[in-house]
Every structure is written in C-alpha cells, then in structure tokens.
PDB file of C-alpha atoms in Angstrom:
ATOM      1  CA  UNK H  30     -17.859 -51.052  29.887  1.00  0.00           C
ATOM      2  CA  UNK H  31     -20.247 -49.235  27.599  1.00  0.00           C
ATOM      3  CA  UNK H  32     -21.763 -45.924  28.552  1.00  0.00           C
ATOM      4  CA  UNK H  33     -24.017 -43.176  26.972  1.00  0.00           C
ATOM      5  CA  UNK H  34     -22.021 -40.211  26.268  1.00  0.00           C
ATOM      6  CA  UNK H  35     -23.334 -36.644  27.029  1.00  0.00           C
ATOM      7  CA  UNK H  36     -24.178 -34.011  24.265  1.00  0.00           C
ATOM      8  CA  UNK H  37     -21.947 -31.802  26.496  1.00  0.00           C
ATOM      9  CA  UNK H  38     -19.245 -34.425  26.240  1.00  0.00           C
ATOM     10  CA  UNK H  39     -19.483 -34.879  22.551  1.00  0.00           C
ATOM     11  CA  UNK H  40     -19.610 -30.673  22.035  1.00  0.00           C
ATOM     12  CA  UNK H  41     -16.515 -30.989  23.730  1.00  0.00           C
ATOM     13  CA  UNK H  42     -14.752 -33.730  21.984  1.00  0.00           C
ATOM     14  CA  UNK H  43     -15.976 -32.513  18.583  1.00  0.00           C
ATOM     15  CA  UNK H  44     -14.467 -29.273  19.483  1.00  0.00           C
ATOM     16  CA  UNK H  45     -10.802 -30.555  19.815  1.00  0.00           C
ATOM     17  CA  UNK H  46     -11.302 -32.809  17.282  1.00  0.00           C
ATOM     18  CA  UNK H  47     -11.876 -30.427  14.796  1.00  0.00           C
ATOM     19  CA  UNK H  48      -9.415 -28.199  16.005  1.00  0.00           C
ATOM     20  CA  UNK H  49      -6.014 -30.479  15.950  1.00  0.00           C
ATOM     21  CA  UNK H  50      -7.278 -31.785  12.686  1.00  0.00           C
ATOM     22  CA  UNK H  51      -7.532 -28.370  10.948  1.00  0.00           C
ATOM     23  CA  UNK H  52      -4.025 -27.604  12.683  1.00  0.00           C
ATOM     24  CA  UNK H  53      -2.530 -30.527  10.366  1.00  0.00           C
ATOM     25  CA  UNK H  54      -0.098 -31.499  13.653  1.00  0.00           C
ATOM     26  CA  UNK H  55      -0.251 -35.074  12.651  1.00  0.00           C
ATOM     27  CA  UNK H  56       1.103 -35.829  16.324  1.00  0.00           C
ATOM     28  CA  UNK H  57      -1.628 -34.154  18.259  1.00  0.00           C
ATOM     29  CA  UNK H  58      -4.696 -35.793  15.824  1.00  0.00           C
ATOM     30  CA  UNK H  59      -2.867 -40.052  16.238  1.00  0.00           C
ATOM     31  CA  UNK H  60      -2.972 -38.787  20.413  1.00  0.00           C
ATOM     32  CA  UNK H  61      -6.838 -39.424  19.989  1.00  0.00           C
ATOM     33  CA  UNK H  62      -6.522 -42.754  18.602  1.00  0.00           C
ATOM     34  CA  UNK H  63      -5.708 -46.301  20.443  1.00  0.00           C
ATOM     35  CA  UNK H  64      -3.106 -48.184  18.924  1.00  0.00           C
ATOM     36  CA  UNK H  65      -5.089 -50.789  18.036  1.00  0.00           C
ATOM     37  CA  UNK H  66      -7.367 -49.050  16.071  1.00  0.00           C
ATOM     38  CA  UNK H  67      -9.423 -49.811  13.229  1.00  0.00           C
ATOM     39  CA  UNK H  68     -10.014 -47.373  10.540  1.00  0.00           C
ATOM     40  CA  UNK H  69     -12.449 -47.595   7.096  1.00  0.00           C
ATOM     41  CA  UNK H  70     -12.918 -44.657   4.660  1.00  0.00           C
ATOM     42  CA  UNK H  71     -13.898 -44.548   1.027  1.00  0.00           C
ATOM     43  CA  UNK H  72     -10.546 -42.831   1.036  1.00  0.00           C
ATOM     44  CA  UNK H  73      -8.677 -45.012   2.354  1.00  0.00           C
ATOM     45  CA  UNK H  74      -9.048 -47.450  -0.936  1.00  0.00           C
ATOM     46  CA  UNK H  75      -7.126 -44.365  -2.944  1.00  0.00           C
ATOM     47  CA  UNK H  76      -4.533 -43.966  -0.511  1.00  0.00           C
ATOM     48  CA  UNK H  77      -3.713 -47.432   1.091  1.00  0.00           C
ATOM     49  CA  UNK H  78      -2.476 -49.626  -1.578  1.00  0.00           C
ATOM     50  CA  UNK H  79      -6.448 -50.467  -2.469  1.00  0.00           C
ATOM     51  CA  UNK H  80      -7.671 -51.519   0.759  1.00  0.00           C
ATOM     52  CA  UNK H  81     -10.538 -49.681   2.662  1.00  0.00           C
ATOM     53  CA  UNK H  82      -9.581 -50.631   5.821  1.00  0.00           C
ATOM     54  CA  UNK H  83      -6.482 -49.470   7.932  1.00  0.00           C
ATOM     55  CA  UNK H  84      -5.205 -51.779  10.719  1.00  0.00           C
ATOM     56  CA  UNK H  85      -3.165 -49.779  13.647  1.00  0.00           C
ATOM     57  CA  UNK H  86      -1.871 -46.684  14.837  1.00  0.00           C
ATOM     58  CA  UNK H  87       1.432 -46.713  13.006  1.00  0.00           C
ATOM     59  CA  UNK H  88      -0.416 -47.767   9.866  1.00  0.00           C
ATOM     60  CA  UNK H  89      -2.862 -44.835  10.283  1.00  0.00           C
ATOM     61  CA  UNK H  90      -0.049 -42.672  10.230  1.00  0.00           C
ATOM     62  CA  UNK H  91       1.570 -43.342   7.747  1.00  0.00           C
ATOM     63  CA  UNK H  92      -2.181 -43.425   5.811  1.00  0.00           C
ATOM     64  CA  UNK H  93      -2.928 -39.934   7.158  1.00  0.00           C
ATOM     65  CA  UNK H  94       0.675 -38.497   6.140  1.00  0.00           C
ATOM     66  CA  UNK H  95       0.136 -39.420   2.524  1.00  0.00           C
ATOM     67  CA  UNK H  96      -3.920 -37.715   3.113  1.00  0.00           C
ATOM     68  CA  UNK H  97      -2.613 -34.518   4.141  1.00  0.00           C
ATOM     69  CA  UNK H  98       0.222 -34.460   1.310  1.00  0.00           C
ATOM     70  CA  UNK H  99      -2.426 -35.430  -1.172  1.00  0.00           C
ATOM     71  CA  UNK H 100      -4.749 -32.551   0.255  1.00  0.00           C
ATOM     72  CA  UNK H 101      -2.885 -29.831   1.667  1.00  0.00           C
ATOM     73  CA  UNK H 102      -6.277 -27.688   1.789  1.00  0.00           C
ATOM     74  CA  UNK H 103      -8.045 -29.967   3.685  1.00  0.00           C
ATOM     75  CA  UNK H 104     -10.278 -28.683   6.354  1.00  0.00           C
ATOM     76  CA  UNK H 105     -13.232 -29.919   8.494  1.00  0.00           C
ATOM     77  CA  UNK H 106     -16.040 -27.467   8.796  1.00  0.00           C
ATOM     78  CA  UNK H 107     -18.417 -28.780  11.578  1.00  0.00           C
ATOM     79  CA  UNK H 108     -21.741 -29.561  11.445  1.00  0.00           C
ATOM     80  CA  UNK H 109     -22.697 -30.849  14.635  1.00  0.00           C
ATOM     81  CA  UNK H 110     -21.890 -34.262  16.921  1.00  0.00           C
ATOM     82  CA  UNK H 111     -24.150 -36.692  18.341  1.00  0.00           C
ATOM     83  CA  UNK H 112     -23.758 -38.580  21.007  1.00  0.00           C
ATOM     84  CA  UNK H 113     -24.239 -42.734  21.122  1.00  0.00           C
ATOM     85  CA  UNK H 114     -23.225 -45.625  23.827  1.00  0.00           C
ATOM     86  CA  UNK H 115     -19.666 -45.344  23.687  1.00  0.00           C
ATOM     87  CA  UNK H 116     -18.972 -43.656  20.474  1.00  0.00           C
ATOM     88  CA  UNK H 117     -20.285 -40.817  18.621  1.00  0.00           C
ATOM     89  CA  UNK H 118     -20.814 -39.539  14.831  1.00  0.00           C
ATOM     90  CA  UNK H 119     -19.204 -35.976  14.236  1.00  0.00           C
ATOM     91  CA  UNK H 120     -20.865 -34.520  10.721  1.00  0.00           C
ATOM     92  CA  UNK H 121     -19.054 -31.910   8.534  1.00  0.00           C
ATOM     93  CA  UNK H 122     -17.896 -30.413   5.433  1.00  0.00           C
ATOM     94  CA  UNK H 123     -14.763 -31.951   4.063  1.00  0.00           C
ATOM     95  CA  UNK H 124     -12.295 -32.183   1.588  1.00  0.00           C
ATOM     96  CA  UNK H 125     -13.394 -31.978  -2.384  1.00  0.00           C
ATOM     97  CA  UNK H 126     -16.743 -30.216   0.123  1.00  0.00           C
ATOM     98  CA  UNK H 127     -18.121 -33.709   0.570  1.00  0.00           C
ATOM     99  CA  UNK H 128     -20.775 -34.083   3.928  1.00  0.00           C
ATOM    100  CA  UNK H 129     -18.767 -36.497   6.063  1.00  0.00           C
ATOM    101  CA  UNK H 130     -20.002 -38.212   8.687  1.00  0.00           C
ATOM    102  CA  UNK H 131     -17.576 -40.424  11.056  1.00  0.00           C
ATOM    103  CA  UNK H 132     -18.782 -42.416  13.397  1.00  0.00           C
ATOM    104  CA  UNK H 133     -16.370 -43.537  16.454  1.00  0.00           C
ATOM    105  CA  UNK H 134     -16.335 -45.981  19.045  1.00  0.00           C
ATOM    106  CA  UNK H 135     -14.217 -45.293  22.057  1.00  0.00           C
ATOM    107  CA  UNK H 136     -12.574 -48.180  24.304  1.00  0.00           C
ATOM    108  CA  UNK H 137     -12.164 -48.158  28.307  1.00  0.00           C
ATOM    109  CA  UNK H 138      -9.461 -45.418  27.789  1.00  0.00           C
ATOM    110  CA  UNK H 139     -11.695 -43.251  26.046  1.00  0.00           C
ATOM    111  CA  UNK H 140      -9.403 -43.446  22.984  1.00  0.00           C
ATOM    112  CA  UNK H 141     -10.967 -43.946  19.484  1.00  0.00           C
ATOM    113  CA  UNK H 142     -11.006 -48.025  18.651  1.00  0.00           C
ATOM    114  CA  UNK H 143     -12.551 -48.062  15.352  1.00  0.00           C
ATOM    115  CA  UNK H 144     -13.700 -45.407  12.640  1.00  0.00           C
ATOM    116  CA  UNK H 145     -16.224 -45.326   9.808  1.00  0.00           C
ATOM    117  CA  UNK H 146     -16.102 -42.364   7.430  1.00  0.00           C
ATOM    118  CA  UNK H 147     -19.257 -41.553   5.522  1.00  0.00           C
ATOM    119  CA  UNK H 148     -18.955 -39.125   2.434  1.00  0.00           C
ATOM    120  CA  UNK H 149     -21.472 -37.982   0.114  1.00  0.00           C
ATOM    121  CA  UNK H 150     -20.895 -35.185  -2.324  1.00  0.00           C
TER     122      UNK H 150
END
C-alpha cells in the first residue's frame, strides 16, 4: 500500500538516518534496510567488483564495510528531506564534499526497498 509521507515524518527519519550513519555502527545503519533491498550508487561501480547495482542486505554489507574502510572520514552533512508516496529523497554533503541526493522507497514494513544515490561535485 502506497502512502504520502509527512514532512514531519521525513524530519524525523532524516534525523536518525543521518545520525547512525555518521556513528559508522554498520549494525544500526543495515537495521533500516529490508533484506531484499536494492541498492545503485555511482559508488558502488568502484567498490562492488564493477557493478552499480547491489542486490541484498548481506551484499550491502559487505559493500558498505569496504565504503567505510575506503573512507574512514566519511560524514553526511544534511541538507534537508522531502517527502514523496512511499519514499523520500534526503540531500546532503558527502564524502570527497559531493551534494548527494538519495532517494528511497520504503515497503509495507516501512524498511528501505530500493536506493538511488545522486552525486554531483
């Protein structure tokens, strides 16, 4: 079932988002995501054997433990969050202080289902 999410809601969510990501607990950030997830990033192609895409929890994982080894000074600085029909598009500052922009879609769970990550330097 799709539904418009709330500015309030997305504040909210953006909040802890940004939060457990800039705390590196790689634990706490994978609780957000479904274990079906799908997951494309520009960066991905540099750290996944070539491929943009990453298929799975377990795969993102192991993808996001080789990220954070790669950039231990990586931070998200947020920019704001906006709100969509089941999913929402958190802006920022990011590593190598590219704008990033990832957009999310949530399933019935609320969990994260699929990710697009936007950078531009």
């Amino acid at each position: 079932m799709s539904k418009t999410l709330t500015q309030e809601y997305v504040d909210a969510f953006a909040a802890a988002w940004f939060a457990v990501w800039n705390s590196y607990d790689l634990d706490r950030i994978l609780e957000h995501y479904a274990q079906d997830v799908i997951f494309s990033s520009p960066f991905a192609i540099e750290f996944s054997g070539g491929k943009a895409t990453v298929d799975g929890k377990a795969a993102l994982r192991e993808y996001w433990s080789k990220t954070l080894a790669n950039f231990p000074d990586l931070k998200f600085t947020p920019r704001y969050a906006v709100p969509g029909v089941s999913s929402i598009s958190l802006v920022s500052t990011s590593v190598r202080d590219l704008r990033a922009v990832e957009s999310m879609a949530f399933n019935d769970e609320n969990l994260i289902c699929r990710v697009y990550c936007h950078y531009q330097p």
